[in-house]
Coordinates of C-alpha atoms and ligand atoms in Angstrom, one line a residue:
X8 CA 39.6 4.4 24.4
X9 CA 36.9 2.9 26.5
X10 CA 35.1 -0.3 25.3
X11 CA 31.4 -0.9 25.9
X12 CA 29.2 -3.9 25.4
X13 CA 25.5 -3.3 24.7
X14 CA 22.9 -6.1 24.8
X15 CA 19.8 -5.3 22.8
X16 CA 21.8 -3.0 20.4
X17 CA 19.1 -3.3 17.7
X18 CA 16.4 -1.9 19.9
X19 CA 15.4 1.8 20.3
X20 CA 17.6 2.4 23.3
X21 CA 20.5 0.3 21.9
X22 CA 20.5 2.4 18.8
X23 CA 20.7 5.8 20.6
X24 CA 23.1 4.5 23.2
X25 CA 25.5 3.2 20.5
X26 CA 25.3 6.5 18.7
X27 CA 26.0 8.4 21.9
X28 CA 28.9 6.3 23.0
X29 CA 30.5 6.3 19.5
X30 CA 30.3 10.1 19.7
X31 CA 32.1 10.0 23.0
X32 CA 34.9 8.0 21.4
X33 CA 34.0 4.5 22.7
X34 CA 34.6 1.3 20.9
X35 CA 31.1 -0.1 20.9
X36 CA 30.3 -3.8 20.8
X37 CA 26.7 -5.1 20.5
X38 CA 25.0 -8.4 21.2
X39 CA 22.0 -9.3 19.0
X40 CA 20.1 -12.3 17.9
X41 CA 21.0 -13.7 14.5
X42 CA 17.7 -12.4 13.2
X43 CA 18.5 -8.9 14.5
X44 CA 21.8 -9.0 12.7
X45 CA 20.2 -10.2 9.5
X46 CA 17.7 -7.3 9.7
X47 CA 20.7 -4.9 9.9
X48 CA 22.5 -6.6 7.0
X49 CA 19.4 -6.6 4.8
X50 CA 18.6 -3.1 5.9
X51 CA 15.2 -4.1 7.3
X52 CA 15.5 -1.9 10.4
X53 CA 13.4 1.1 9.6
X54 CA 15.6 3.9 8.3
X55 CA 18.6 3.0 10.5
X56 CA 21.7 4.6 8.9
X57 CA 23.8 1.5 8.1
X58 CA 27.0 3.3 9.0
X59 CA 26.0 3.4 12.6
X60 CA 26.1 -0.4 12.9
X61 CA 29.2 -0.6 10.7
X62 CA 31.0 1.5 13.3
X63 CA 30.1 -1.1 16.0
X64 CA 31.4 -4.7 16.4
X65 CA 28.3 -6.9 16.4
X66 CA 28.2 -10.4 17.9
X67 CA 25.5 -12.8 17.0
X68 CA 25.1 -14.2 20.5
X69 CA 21.6 -14.7 21.9
X70 CA 21.5 -14.1 25.6
X71 CA 20.2 -17.6 26.3
X72 CA 23.3 -19.0 24.7
X73 CA 25.3 -19.2 27.9
X74 CA 28.5 -20.8 26.4
X75 CA 28.5 -18.1 23.6
X76 CA 28.2 -15.4 26.2
X77 CA 30.9 -16.8 28.3
X78 CA 33.2 -17.2 25.3
X79 CA 32.8 -13.5 24.3
X80 CA 33.2 -12.2 27.8
X81 CA 36.2 -14.4 28.6
X82 CA 38.0 -13.1 25.4
X83 CA 37.2 -9.3 25.2
X84 CA 37.8 -6.9 28.1
X85 CA 35.0 -4.4 28.5
X86 CA 35.0 -1.2 30.6
X87 CA 31.2 -0.9 30.6
X88 CA 28.3 -3.3 29.9
X89 CA 24.8 -2.0 29.3
X90 CA 22.2 -4.7 29.7
X91 CA 19.2 -3.4 27.7
X92 CA 17.9 -6.6 26.0
X93 CA 14.6 -7.8 27.4
X94 CA 11.3 -8.9 26.1
X95 CA 9.2 -5.9 26.8
X96 CA 5.5 -5.9 26.1
X97 CA 3.7 -4.8 29.2
X98 CA 0.2 -5.5 27.8
X99 CA 1.0 -9.2 27.7
X100 CA -1.2 -11.3 30.0
X101 CA 0.6 -12.6 33.1
X102 CA -0.5 -16.1 32.2
X103 CA 1.3 -15.9 28.9
X104 CA 4.5 -14.5 30.4
X105 CA 6.6 -17.6 30.9
X106 CA 9.1 -16.7 28.3
X107 CA 9.4 -13.1 29.3
X108 CA 10.0 -14.0 32.9
X109 CA 12.3 -16.9 32.2
X110 CA 14.4 -15.2 29.5
X111 CA 14.8 -11.8 31.1
X112 CA 15.8 -13.2 34.5
X113 CA 18.2 -15.9 33.1
X114 CA 19.9 -13.5 30.7
X115 CA 20.6 -11.0 33.5
X116 CA 22.0 -13.7 35.7
X117 CA 24.1 -15.3 32.9
X118 CA 25.6 -11.9 32.1
X119 CA 26.4 -11.0 35.7
X120 CA 27.9 -14.4 36.4
X121 CA 30.1 -14.2 33.3
X122 CA 31.3 -10.7 34.1
X123 CA 31.9 -11.5 37.7
X124 CA 34.1 -14.5 36.7
X125 CA 36.1 -12.9 33.9
X126 CA 35.9 -9.1 34.3
X127 CA 34.8 -8.1 37.8
X128 CA 35.9 -4.5 37.2
X129 CA 33.6 -4.0 34.2
X130 CA 30.8 -1.6 35.2
X131 CA 27.3 -3.1 34.7
X132 CA 24.2 -1.1 33.9
X133 CA 20.8 -2.8 34.5
X134 CA 17.9 -1.3 32.6
X135 CA 15.2 -1.2 35.4
X136 CA 11.7 0.1 34.6
X137 CA 8.8 2.0 36.1
X138 CA 6.9 -1.3 35.6
X139 CA 8.8 -2.5 38.7
X140 CA 6.4 -0.2 40.6
X141 CA 3.5 -1.7 38.8
X142 CA 0.5 -0.5 40.9
X143 CA 2.3 2.0 43.2
X144 CA 0.6 3.2 46.4
X145 CA 2.1 6.7 46.1
X146 CA 3.2 9.2 43.5
X147 CA 5.6 10.4 42.4
X148 CA 7.7 7.2 42.9
X149 CA 11.3 7.4 44.1
X150 CA 14.2 4.9 44.6
X151 CA 12.6 4.1 48.0
X152 CA 9.0 3.4 46.8
X153 CA 8.0 -0.2 47.4
X154 CA 8.1 -2.4 44.3
X155 CA 4.8 -3.9 43.3
X156 CA 5.0 -5.3 39.8
X157 CA 1.9 -6.2 37.9
X158 CA 3.1 -7.8 34.7
X159 CA 5.4 -10.6 33.6
X160 CA 7.8 -7.9 32.3
X161 CA 7.6 -6.0 35.6
X162 CA 8.3 -9.1 37.6
X163 CA 11.3 -10.0 35.5
X164 CA 12.7 -6.5 35.9
X165 CA 12.3 -6.7 39.7
X166 CA 14.2 -9.9 39.7
X167 CA 16.9 -8.5 37.5
X168 CA 17.2 -5.5 39.7
X169 CA 17.7 -7.7 42.8
X170 CA 20.3 -9.7 40.9
X171 CA 22.2 -6.6 40.0
X172 CA 21.9 -5.3 43.6
X173 CA 23.2 -8.7 45.0
X174 CA 26.2 -8.8 42.7
X175 CA 27.0 -5.2 43.8
X176 CA 26.6 -6.0 47.5
X177 CA 27.9 -9.6 47.6
X178 CA 30.7 -9.5 45.0
X179 CA 31.5 -5.7 45.0
X180 CA 30.7 -5.3 41.3
X181 CA 29.9 -1.8 40.0
X182 CA 26.2 -2.4 39.2
X183 CA 24.3 0.8 38.4
X184 CA 20.5 0.7 37.9
X185 CA 18.4 3.2 36.0
X186 CA 14.6 2.9 36.8
X187 CA 13.4 4.4 33.5
X188 CA 9.9 5.6 32.9
X189 CA 8.4 5.4 29.3
X190 CA 10.7 6.9 26.8
X191 CA 9.8 7.5 23.2
X192 CA 11.4 8.5 19.9
X193 CA 10.8 7.9 16.1
X194 CA 12.4 4.5 16.7
X195 CA 9.7 3.3 19.3
X196 CA 8.1 0.1 18.2
X197 CA 4.6 0.5 16.8
X198 CA 2.8 -1.4 19.5
X199 CA 3.5 1.4 22.0
X200 CA 0.8 4.0 22.1
X201 CA 2.9 7.1 21.2
X202 CA 4.1 5.4 17.9
X203 CA 0.7 4.0 17.2
X204 CA -0.7 7.5 17.3
X205 CA 2.2 9.2 15.4
X206 CA 1.9 6.6 12.6
X207 CA -1.9 7.1 12.4
X208 CA -1.7 10.9 12.4
X209 CA 0.8 10.7 9.6
X210 CA -1.3 8.2 7.5
X211 CA -4.6 10.0 8.1
X212 CA -3.1 13.4 7.1
X213 CA -2.0 11.8 3.8
X214 CA -5.5 10.3 3.3
X215 CA -4.2 6.7 3.5
X216 CA -6.8 5.9 6.2
X217 CA -9.3 7.7 8.3
X218 CA -9.7 6.1 11.8
X219 CA -7.5 5.1 14.7
X220 CA -8.7 2.6 17.3
X221 CA -7.4 3.2 20.8
X222 CA -8.1 1.9 24.3
X223 CA -8.4 4.2 27.2
X224 CA -7.5 7.8 26.1
X225 CA -7.5 8.9 29.8
X226 CA -4.5 6.6 30.4
X227 CA -1.6 8.6 31.8
X228 CA 2.1 8.1 31.8
X229 CA 5.4 10.0 32.4
X230 CA 6.7 10.1 28.9
X231 CA 10.3 11.1 28.2
X232 CA 12.7 11.2 25.2
X233 CA 14.9 8.1 24.6
X234 CA 18.0 10.1 23.4
X235 CA 17.9 12.0 26.7
X236 CA 17.5 8.8 28.7
X237 CA 20.5 7.0 27.2
X238 CA 22.7 9.9 28.5
X239 CA 21.4 9.1 32.0
X240 CA 22.5 5.4 31.5
X241 CA 26.0 6.5 30.7
X242 CA 26.0 9.0 33.6
X243 CA 24.9 6.3 36.1
X244 CA 27.8 4.1 35.0
X245 CA 30.3 6.9 35.3
X246 CA 29.2 8.1 38.7
X247 CA 31.6 7.6 41.6
X248 CA 29.4 5.0 43.3
X249 CA 27.1 2.3 41.9
X250 CA 23.6 3.3 42.8
X251 CA 19.9 3.1 41.7
X252 CA 18.3 6.1 40.1
X253 CA 14.8 6.9 38.9
X254 CA 15.0 8.4 35.4
X255 CA 11.8 10.3 34.6
X256 CA 10.3 13.7 33.7
X257 CA 8.0 13.9 36.7
X258 CA 5.2 15.2 34.4
X259 CA 2.1 13.2 33.5
X260 CA 0.4 13.4 30.1
X261 CA -2.7 11.4 28.9
X262 CA -3.1 9.4 25.7
X263 CA -5.6 12.2 24.7
X264 CA -2.7 14.7 25.1
X265 CA -0.6 12.6 22.6
X266 CA -3.5 12.6 20.2
X267 CA -3.9 16.4 20.5
X268 CA -0.2 17.0 19.9
X269 CA 0.1 14.6 17.0
X270 CA -3.1 15.4 15.1
X271 CA -2.9 19.2 15.6
X272 CA 0.7 19.0 14.2
X273 CA -0.8 17.9 10.9
X274 CA -3.7 20.3 11.1
X275 CA -6.4 17.7 12.2
X276 CA -8.8 17.4 15.1
X277 CA -8.1 14.1 16.8
X278 CA -11.7 13.6 18.0
X279 CA -12.8 13.3 14.3
X280 CA -10.6 10.2 13.8
X281 CA -10.1 8.4 17.1
X282 CA -12.5 5.7 18.1
X283 CA -12.2 3.7 21.3
X284 CA -12.2 -0.1 21.2
X285 CA -12.5 -2.7 24.0
X286 CA -9.6 -4.6 22.3
X287 CA -7.1 -2.1 23.4
X288 CA -8.6 -1.2 26.7
X289 CA -6.5 -1.8 29.8
X290 CA -7.4 -1.2 33.5
X291 CA -5.4 1.7 34.7
X292 CA -3.6 2.3 37.9
X293 CA -5.4 4.3 40.6
X294 CA -2.2 6.0 41.5
X295 CA -0.3 7.0 38.3
X296 CA 3.2 5.9 37.3
X297 CA 5.1 9.2 37.6
X298 CA 8.7 9.4 38.7
X299 CA 10.8 11.8 40.8
X300 CA 14.2 12.3 39.2
X301 CA 15.4 14.5 42.0
X302 CA 18.2 12.0 43.1
X303 CA 19.8 11.8 39.7
X304 CA 19.6 15.5 39.2
X305 CA 21.1 16.2 42.6
X306 CA 23.9 13.6 42.6
X307 CA 24.8 13.5 38.9
X308 CA 23.2 16.6 37.3
X309 CA 21.1 14.7 34.8
X310 CA 17.7 16.0 33.8
X311 CA 15.4 15.5 30.9
X312 CA 15.7 18.2 28.2
X313 CA 13.2 17.5 25.4
X314 CA 9.6 18.5 26.1
X315 CA 6.6 16.2 25.5
X316 CA 5.1 18.1 22.5
X317 CA 8.5 18.2 20.7
X318 CA 8.9 14.4 21.1
X319 CA 5.5 13.7 19.6
X320 CA 5.9 16.2 16.7
X321 CA 9.3 14.7 15.9
X322 CA 7.7 11.2 15.8
X323 CA 4.9 12.4 13.5
X324 CA 7.4 14.1 11.2
X325 CA 9.6 11.0 11.0
X326 CA 6.5 8.8 10.1
X327 CA 5.5 11.3 7.5
X328 CA 9.0 11.2 6.0
X329 CA 8.9 7.3 6.0
X330 CA 5.5 7.3 4.2
X331 CA 6.7 9.8 1.6
X332 CA 9.8 7.7 0.8
X333 CA 9.6 5.9 -2.5
X334 CA 9.4 2.1 -1.9
Ligands
LIG25 P1 3.3 0.9 28.7 O1 1.9 0.4 29.0 O2 3.8 1.8 29.7 O3 4.3 -0.1 28.3 O4 3.1 1.8 27.3 P2 2.0 1.8 26.2 O5 2.5 2.8 25.2 O6 1.7 0.4 25.7 O7 0.7 2.4 26.9 C1 0.7 3.6 27.6 C2 -0.7 3.9 28.0 O8 -1.6 4.1 26.8 C3 -1.5 3.0 28.9 O9 -2.1 3.8 29.8 C4 -2.5 2.3 28.0 O10 -3.7 1.9 28.6 C5 -2.8 3.5 27.1 N1 -3.4 3.1 25.8 C6 -4.6 3.5 25.3 N2 -4.9 3.0 24.1 C7 -3.8 2.2 23.8 C8 -3.5 1.4 22.6 O11 -4.3 1.4 21.7 N3 -2.3 0.8 22.6 C9 -1.5 0.8 23.7 N4 -0.3 0.1 23.7 N5 -1.8 1.6 24.8 C10 -2.9 2.3 24.8

């Protein structure tokens, strides 16, 4: 039986990856902050089936606890380590991003150093992001597109990516990198626009509110489905060579497209309910963030399965079900 360690197991991707690996027969260990574990114990994580985390071995070690991390990694042998934990709000101002940059880079370095010391054969997955391309000069982006991050999060991901690459090249560790574009699900946090819209469409359809404030509805992204993307993470670590792969759909949709899919799903016209607000407005890239997943398809055979509209409708249905649940 293979044993995997997931950092950030309480997040969206951690949840789906744990579910997937358990299904493949893995013994799954997860790192989480004490508060994350308390949320699991008191069932505060929205509609997470408790049995999922009961089937995992959870460790209350925060990634800035270097001795705690060393202790865990020196004691338990892992076959695979998926490093998903990161502070991740792209809308954060660069000038406020000290913690994001400091924590994300240090945690990746701590983890790589501990693995290299105690378990150099453990395969390491680094969760790269399309934010590493930031303001790209060309579209679609590939593994060879120059990195040009424009946020504290993006900068920290570029540094983490270079750390993983250096441990691969200098120490011979198996470090695979997935450069993932936005990926959504009913477990997406509400500050992301897809979830903000699915929650609003559900609430408005039940008459709980009438308006939704958004920023730029022309904003475009390459939106995929989180459960599809965690399969790419596993495939990257089980490839014959450690490499970097863009994980994307290659298709652009706008925020208006999300509104159209979500509101029409509940029989509403989005233009009657959406108002734009300066508060949420962000300057958009001239060249859009859209990825080419040709390399991962060619070398590993992974491709995205779930279409955009289905993802959004599933999110609205999940939010409707949550709202209808007795409190
Ligand atoms: P990220 O920017 O890729 O991390 O993902 P988000 O979900 O936060 O935003 C995706 C796109 O939605 C960007 O183009 C935003 O400018 C646009 N957007 C428009 N209105 C909103 C809003 O109210 N909230 C957020 N988060 N994004 C918005």
